[in-house]
Short mmCIF file of C-alpha atoms and ligand atoms in Angstrom, two decimals:
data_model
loop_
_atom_site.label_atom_id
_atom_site.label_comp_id
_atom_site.label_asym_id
_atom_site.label_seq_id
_atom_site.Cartn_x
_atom_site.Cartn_y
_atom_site.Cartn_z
CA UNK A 8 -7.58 -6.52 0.05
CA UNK A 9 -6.07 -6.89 -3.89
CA UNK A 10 -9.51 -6.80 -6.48
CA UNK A 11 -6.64 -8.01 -8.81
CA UNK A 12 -6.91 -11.35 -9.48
CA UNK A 13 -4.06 -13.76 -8.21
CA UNK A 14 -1.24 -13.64 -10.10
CA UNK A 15 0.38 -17.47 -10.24
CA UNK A 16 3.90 -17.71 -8.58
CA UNK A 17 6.55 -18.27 -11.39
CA UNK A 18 9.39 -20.29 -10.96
CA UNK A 19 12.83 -18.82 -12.53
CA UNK A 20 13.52 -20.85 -15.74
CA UNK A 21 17.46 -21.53 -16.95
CA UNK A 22 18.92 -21.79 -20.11
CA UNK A 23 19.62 -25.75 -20.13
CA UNK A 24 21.60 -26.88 -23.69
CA UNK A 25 22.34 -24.88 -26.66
CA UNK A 26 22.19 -25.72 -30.26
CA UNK A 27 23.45 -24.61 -33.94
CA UNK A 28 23.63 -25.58 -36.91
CA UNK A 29 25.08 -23.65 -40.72
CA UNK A 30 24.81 -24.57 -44.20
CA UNK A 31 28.12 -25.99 -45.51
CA UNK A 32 27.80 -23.65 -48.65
CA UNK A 33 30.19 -20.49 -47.98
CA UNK A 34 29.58 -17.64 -50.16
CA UNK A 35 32.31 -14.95 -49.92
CA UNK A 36 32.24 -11.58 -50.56
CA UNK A 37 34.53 -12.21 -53.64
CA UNK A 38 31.87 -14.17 -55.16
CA UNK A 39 29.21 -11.62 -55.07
CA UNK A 40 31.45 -9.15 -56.76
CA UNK A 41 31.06 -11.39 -59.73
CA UNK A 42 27.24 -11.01 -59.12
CA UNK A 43 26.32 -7.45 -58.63
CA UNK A 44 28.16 -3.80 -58.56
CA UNK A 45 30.09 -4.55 -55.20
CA UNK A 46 33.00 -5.32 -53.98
CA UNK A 47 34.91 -7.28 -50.58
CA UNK A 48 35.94 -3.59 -49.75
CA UNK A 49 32.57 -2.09 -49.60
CA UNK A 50 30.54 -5.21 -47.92
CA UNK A 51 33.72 -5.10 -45.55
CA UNK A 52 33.94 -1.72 -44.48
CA UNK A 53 30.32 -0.62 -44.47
CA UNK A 54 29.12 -4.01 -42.78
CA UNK A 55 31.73 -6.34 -41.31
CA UNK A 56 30.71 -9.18 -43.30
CA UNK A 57 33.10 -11.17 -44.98
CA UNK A 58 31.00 -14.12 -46.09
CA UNK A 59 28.06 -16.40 -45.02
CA UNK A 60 26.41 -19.68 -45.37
CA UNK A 61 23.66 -20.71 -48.19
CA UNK A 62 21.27 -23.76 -47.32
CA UNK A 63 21.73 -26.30 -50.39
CA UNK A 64 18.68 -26.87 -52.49
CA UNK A 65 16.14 -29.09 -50.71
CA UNK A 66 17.35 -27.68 -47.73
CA UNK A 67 14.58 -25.98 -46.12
CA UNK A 68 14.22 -23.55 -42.67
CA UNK A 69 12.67 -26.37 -40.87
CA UNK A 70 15.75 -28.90 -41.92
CA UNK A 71 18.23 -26.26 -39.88
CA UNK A 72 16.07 -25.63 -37.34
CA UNK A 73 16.22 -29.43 -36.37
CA UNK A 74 19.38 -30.05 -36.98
CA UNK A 75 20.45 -27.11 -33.86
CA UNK A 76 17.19 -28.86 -32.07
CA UNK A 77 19.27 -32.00 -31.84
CA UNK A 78 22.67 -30.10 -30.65
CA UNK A 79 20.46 -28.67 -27.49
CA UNK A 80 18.54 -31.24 -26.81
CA UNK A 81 21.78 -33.41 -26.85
CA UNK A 82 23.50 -30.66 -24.58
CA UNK A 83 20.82 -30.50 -22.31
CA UNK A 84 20.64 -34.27 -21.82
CA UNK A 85 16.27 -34.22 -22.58
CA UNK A 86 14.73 -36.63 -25.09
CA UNK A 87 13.01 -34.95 -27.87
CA UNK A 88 9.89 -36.92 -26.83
CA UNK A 89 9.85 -35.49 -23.49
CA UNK A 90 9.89 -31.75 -25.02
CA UNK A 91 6.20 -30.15 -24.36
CA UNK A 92 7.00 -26.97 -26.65
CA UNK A 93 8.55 -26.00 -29.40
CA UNK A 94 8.59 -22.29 -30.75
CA UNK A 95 10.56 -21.33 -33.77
CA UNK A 96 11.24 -17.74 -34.58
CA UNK A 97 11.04 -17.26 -37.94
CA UNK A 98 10.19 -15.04 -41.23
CA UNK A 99 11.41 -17.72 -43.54
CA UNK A 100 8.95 -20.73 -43.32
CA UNK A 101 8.71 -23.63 -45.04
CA UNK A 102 5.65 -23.17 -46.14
CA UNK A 103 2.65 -20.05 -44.67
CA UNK A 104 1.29 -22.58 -43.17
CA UNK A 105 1.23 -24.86 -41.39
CA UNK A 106 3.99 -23.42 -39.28
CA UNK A 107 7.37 -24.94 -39.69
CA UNK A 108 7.71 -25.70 -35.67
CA UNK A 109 5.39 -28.18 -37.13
CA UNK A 110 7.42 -29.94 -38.96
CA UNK A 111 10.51 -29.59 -36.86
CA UNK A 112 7.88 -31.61 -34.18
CA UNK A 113 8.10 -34.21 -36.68
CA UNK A 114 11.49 -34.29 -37.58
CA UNK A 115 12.86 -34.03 -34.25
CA UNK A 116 10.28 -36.79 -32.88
CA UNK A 117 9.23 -34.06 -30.23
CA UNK A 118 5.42 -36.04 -30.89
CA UNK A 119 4.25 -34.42 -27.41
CA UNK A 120 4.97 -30.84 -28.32
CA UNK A 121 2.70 -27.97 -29.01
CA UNK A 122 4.46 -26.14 -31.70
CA UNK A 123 4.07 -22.86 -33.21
CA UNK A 124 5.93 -20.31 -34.91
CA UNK A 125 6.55 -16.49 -34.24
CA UNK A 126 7.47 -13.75 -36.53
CA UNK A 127 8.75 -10.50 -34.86
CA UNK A 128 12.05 -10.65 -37.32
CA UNK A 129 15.49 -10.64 -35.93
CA UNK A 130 13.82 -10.44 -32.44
CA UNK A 131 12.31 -13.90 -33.04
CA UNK A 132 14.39 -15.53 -30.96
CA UNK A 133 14.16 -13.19 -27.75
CA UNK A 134 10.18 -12.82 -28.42
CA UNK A 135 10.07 -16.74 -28.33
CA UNK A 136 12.17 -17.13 -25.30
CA UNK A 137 10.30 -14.80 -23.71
CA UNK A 138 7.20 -16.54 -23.90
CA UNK A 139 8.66 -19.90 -23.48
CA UNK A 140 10.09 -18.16 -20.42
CA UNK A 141 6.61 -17.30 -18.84
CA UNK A 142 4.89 -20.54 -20.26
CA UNK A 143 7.43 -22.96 -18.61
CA UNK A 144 8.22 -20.66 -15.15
CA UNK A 145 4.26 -20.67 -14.55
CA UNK A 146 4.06 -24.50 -14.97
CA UNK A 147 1.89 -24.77 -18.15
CA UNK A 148 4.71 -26.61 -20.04
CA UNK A 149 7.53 -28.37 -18.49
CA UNK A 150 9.87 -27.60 -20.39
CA UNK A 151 10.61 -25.47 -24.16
CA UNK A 152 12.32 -25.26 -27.14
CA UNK A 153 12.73 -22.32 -28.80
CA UNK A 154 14.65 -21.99 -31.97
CA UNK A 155 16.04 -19.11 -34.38
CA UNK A 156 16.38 -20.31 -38.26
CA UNK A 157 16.20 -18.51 -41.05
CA UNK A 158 16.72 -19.65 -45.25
CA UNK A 159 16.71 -15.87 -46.44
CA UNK A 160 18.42 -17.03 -49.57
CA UNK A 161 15.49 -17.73 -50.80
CA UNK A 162 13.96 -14.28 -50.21
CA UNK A 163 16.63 -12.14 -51.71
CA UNK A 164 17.09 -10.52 -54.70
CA UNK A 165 20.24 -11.47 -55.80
CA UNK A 166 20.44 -8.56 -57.99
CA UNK A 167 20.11 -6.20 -55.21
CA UNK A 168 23.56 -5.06 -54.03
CA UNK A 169 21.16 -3.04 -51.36
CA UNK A 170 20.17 -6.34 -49.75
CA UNK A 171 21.78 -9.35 -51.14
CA UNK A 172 24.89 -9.08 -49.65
CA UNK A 173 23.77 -8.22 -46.14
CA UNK A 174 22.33 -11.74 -45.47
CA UNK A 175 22.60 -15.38 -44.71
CA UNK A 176 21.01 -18.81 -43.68
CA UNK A 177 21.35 -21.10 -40.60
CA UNK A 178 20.02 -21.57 -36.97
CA UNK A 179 20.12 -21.76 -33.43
CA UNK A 180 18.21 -23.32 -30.72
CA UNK A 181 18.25 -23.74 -26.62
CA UNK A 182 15.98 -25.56 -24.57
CA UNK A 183 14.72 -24.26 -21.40
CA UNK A 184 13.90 -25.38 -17.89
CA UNK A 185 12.61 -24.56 -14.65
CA UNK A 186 15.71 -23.63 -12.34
CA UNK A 187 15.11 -25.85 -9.33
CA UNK A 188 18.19 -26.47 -7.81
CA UNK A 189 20.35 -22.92 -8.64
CA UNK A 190 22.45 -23.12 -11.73
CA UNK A 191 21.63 -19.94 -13.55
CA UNK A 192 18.31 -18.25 -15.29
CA UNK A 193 16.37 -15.98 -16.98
CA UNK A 194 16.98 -12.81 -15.10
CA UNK A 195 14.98 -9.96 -17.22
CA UNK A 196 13.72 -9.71 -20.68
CA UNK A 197 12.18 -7.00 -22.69
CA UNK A 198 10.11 -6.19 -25.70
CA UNK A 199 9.13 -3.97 -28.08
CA UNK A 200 7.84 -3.11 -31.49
CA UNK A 201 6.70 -0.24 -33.31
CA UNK A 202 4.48 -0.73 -36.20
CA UNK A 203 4.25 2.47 -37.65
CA UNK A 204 7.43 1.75 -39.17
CA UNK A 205 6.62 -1.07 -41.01
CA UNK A 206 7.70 -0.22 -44.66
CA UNK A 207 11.01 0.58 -43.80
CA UNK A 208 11.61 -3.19 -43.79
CA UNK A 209 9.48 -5.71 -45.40
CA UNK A 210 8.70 -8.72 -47.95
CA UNK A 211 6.38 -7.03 -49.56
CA UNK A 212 4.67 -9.92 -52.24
CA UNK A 213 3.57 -13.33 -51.41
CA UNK A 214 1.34 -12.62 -48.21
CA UNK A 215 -2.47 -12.03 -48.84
CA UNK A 216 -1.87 -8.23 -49.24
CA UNK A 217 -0.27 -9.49 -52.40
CA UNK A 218 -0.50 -12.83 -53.11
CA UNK A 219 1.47 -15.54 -55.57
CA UNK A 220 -1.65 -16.59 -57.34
CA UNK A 221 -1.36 -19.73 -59.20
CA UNK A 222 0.62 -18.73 -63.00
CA UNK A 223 1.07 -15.04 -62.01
CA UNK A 224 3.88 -13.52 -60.14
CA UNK A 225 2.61 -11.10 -57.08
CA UNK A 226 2.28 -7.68 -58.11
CA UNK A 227 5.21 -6.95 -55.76
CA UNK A 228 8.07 -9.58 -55.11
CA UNK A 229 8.39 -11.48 -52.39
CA UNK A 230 11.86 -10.93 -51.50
CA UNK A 231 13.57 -8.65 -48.88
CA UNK A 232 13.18 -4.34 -49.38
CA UNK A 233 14.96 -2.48 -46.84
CA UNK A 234 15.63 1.28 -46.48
CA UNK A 235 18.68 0.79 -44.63
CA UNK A 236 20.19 4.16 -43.51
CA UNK A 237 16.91 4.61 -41.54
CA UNK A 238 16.46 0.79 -40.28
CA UNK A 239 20.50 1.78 -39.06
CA UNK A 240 19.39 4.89 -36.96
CA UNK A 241 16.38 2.73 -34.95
CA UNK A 242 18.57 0.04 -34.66
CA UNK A 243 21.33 1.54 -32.61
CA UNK A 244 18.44 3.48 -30.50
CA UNK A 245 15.94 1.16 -30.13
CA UNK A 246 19.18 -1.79 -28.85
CA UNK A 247 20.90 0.79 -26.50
CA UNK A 248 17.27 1.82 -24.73
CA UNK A 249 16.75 -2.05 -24.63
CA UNK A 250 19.90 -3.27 -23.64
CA UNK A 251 19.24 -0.35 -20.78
CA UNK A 252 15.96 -1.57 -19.96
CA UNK A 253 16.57 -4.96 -19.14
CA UNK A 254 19.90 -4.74 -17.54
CA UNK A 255 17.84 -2.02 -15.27
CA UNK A 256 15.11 -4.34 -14.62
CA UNK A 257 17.54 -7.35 -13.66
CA UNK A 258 18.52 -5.12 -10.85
CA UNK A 259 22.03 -4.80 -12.22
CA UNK A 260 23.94 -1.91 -13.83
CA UNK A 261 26.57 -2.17 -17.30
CA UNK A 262 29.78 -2.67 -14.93
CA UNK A 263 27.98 -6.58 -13.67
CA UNK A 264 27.39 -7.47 -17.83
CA UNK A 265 30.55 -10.61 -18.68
CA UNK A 266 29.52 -10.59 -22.25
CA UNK A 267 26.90 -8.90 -24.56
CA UNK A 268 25.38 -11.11 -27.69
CA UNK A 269 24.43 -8.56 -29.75
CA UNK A 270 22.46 -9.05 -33.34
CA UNK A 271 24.49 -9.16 -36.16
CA UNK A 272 23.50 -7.29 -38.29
CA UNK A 273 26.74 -4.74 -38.60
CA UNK A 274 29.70 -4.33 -37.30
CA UNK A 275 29.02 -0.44 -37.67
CA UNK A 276 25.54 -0.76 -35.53
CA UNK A 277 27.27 -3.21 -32.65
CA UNK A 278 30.18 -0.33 -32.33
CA UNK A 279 27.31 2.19 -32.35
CA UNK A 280 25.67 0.32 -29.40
CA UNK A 281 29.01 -0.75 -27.49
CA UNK A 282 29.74 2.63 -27.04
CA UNK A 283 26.65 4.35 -26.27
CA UNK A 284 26.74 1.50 -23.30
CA UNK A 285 30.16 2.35 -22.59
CA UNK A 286 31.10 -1.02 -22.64
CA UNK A 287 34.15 -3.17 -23.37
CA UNK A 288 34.38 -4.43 -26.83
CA UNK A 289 36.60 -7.25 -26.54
CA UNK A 290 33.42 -8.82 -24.30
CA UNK A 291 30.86 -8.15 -27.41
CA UNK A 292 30.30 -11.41 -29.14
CA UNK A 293 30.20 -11.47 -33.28
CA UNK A 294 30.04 -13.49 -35.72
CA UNK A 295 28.63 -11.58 -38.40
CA UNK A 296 31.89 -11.87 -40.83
CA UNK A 297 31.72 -15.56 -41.18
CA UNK A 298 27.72 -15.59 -40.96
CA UNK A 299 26.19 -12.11 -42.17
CA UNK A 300 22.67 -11.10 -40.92
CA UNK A 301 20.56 -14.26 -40.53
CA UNK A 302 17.73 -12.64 -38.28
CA UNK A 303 15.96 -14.73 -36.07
CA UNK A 304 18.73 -17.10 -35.95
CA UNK A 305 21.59 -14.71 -35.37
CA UNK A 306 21.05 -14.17 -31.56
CA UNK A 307 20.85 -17.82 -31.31
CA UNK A 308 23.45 -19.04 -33.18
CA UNK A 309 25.99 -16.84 -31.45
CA UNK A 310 24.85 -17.81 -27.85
CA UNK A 311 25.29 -21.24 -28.95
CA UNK A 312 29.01 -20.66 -30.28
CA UNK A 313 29.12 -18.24 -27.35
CA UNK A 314 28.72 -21.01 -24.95
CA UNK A 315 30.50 -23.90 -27.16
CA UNK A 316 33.92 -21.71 -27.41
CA UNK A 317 33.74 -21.08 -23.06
CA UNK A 318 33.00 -17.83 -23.45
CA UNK A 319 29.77 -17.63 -21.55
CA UNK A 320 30.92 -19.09 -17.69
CA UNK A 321 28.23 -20.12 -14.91
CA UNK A 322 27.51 -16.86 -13.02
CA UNK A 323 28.11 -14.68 -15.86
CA UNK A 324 25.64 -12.45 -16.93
CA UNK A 325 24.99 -12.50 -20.35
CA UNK A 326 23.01 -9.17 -22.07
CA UNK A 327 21.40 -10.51 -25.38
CA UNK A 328 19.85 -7.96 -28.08
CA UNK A 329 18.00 -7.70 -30.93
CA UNK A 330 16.38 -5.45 -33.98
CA UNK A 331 14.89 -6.28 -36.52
CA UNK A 332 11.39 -5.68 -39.07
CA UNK A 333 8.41 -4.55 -37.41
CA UNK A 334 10.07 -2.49 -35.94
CA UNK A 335 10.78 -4.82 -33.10
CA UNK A 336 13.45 -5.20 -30.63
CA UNK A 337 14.44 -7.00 -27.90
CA UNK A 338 16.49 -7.70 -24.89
CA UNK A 339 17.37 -10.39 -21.96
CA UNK A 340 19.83 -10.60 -19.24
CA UNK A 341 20.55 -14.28 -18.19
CA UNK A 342 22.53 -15.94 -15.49
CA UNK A 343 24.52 -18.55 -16.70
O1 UT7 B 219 18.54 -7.13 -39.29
C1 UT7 B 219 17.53 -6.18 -39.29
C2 UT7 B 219 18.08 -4.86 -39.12
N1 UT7 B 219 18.87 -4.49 -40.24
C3 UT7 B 219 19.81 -3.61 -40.06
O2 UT7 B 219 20.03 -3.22 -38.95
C4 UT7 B 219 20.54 -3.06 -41.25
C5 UT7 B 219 20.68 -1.58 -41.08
N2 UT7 B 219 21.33 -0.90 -42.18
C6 UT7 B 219 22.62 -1.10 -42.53
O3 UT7 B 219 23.29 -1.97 -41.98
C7 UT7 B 219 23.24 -0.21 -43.54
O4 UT7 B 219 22.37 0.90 -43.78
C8 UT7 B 219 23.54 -0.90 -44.91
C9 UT7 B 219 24.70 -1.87 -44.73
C10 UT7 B 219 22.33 -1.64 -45.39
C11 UT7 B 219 23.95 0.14 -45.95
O5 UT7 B 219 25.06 0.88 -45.47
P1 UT7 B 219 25.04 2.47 -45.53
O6 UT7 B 219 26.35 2.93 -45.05
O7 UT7 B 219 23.83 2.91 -44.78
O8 UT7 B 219 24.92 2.72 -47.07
P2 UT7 B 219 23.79 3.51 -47.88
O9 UT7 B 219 22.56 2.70 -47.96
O10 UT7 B 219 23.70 4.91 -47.32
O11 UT7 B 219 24.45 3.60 -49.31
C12 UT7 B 219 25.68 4.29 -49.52
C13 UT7 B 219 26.11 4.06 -50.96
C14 UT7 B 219 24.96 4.28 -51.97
O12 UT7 B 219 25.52 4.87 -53.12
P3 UT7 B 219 25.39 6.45 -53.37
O13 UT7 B 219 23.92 6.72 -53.40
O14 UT7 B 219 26.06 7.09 -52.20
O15 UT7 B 219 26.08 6.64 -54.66
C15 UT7 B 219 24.53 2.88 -52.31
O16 UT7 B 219 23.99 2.76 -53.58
O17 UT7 B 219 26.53 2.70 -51.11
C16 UT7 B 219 25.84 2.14 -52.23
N3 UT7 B 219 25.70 0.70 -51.99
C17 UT7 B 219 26.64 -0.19 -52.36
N4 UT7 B 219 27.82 -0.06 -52.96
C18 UT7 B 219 28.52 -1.17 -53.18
C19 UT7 B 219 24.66 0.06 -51.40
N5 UT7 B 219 24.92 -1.26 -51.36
C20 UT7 B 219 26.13 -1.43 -51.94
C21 UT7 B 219 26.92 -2.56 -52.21
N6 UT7 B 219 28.12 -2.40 -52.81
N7 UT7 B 219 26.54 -3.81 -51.85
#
């Protein structure tokens, strides 16, 4: 006889309708050489980016992260009334609190939701579908949406060549529900996060370790700091082990993978990974050189075009993973 206590039976849980949404605003490469000490060859080269999208003024995380809500809710054929979660993977709030799921509930009309936000960086979106996996396959919520969106033009120096031209704004979203009937799911997921290495990438001002007091600037700004060269060596280790991981623990090996949705982050880091795997390129989805980096949202938004452009099929397995500040990183093989 088990002492453990009863583990509840979980139901598998499918990726219903997907959703994104980018700021009109292009900002090319060319433009930032009139900004800072760059240039399209550099940015190009060293990163794969070629330009991304800037959220207007008065356009705020929470405004993009409803706008993708609508695209998967609409996909997925649910009412944003009938939506009992909402989780939105963020490190670009509206406000520190209260969390901007909260006001995507409101926007969205998703009254009935609890609603919350995460911050585990460009892993957002895997840590939140991970959780929305569990909560909705063990019956505590009938459903979730979990969402990726990100303004980080307003957390960038833009005299910072180091950082400013590496990122972008937008989001993604997908709703989830219990797989009843067949038609694809959630086959493995993994997580991890090492905080140890914490300074390596950070907004360091504007939290309570350094906060914007009223008529004083924090002590340290409250804009992006990243010692890239080293963030670039845990990324491609940290994404192979987890891409690894989860394919192992979905019972499959790299041969049954259709398409991995990697995090955009760099060209450079995806090659890294895609050959480490030993993996066909031409089935690695990116985006990254109309887009940049836009962290949590970047998984999201490319499962979303992914899907939308016929290049995820049902039955195909789909590897999705993600690095990001923390450390964290994150992995999940689905059935489509
Ligand atoms: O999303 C979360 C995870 N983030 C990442 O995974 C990002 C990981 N890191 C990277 O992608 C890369 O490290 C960067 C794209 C950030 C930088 O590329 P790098 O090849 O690692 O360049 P570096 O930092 O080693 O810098 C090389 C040179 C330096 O000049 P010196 O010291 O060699 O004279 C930099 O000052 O490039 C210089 N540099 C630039 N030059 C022109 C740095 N930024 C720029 C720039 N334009 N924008």
């Amino acid at each position: 006889m088990s002492l453990e206590p009863e583990t509840p039976r979980s139901c598998p849980v499918r990726v219903a309708g997907t959703g994104s949404y980018l700021p009109e605003r292009v900002m090319t490469n060319h433009e930032l050489e009139e900004a800072v000490d760059t240039s399209d060859e550099w940015i190009t080269s060293r990163t794969g980016i070629r330009e991304r999208r800037i959220a207007k003024e008065g356009e705020f995380t929470s405004h993009m992260a409803s706008e993708a809500a609508r695209r998967a809710l609409d996909q997925a054929g649910v009412a944003a009334i009938d939506i009992e979660l909402i989780i939105v993977a963020t490190i670009t709030p509206d406000t520190l609190t209260p969390a901007t799921a909260c006001y995507v509930q409101q926007q969205i009309g998703a009254f009935k939701a609890v609603a919350f936000d995460v911050s585990a960086a460009c892993s957002g979106f895997l840590y939140a579908m991970e959780l929305a996996r569990h909560s909705v396959g063990a019956g505590a919520f009938r459903n979730a949406l979990i969402i990726g969106a990100e303004k980080l033009s307003a957390f960038v120096d833009w005299n910072d060549r180091n950082t400013c031209v590496l990122f972008g704004d937008g989001a993604g979203a997908a709703v989830l529900l219990p797989s009843t009937n067949g038609g694809g799911r959630i086959l493995s997921s993994t997580l991890g996060t090492d905080g140890a290495q914490a300074e390596l990438l950070n907004i360091p001002g504007g939290g309570s370790a350094c906060p914007a007091l009223p008529g004083a600037a924090p002590a340290r700004p409250a804009v992006l700091s990243m010692q890239g060269r080293e963030v670039f060596k845990h990324a491609v280790n940290a994404m192979r082990q987890a891409a690894n991981d989860a394919i192992a623990a979905a019972g499959l090996g790299i041969a049954d993978i259709d398409l991995i949705i990697p995090h955009q982050a760099n060209l450079r880091i995806i090659d890294a990974i895609v050959e480490r795997l030993d993996f066909n390129r031409e089935n690695v989805f990116i985006n990254l050189d109309k887009y940049g980096n836009t962290s949590a949202a970047a998984v999201a938004i490319a499962l979303d075009e992914a899907h939308r452009e016929g290049r995820v099929k049902p039955g195909d397995r789909i590897l999705l993973v993600a690095f990001g500040a923390g450390l964290t990183w994150a992995s999940a093989v689905i059935e489509w």
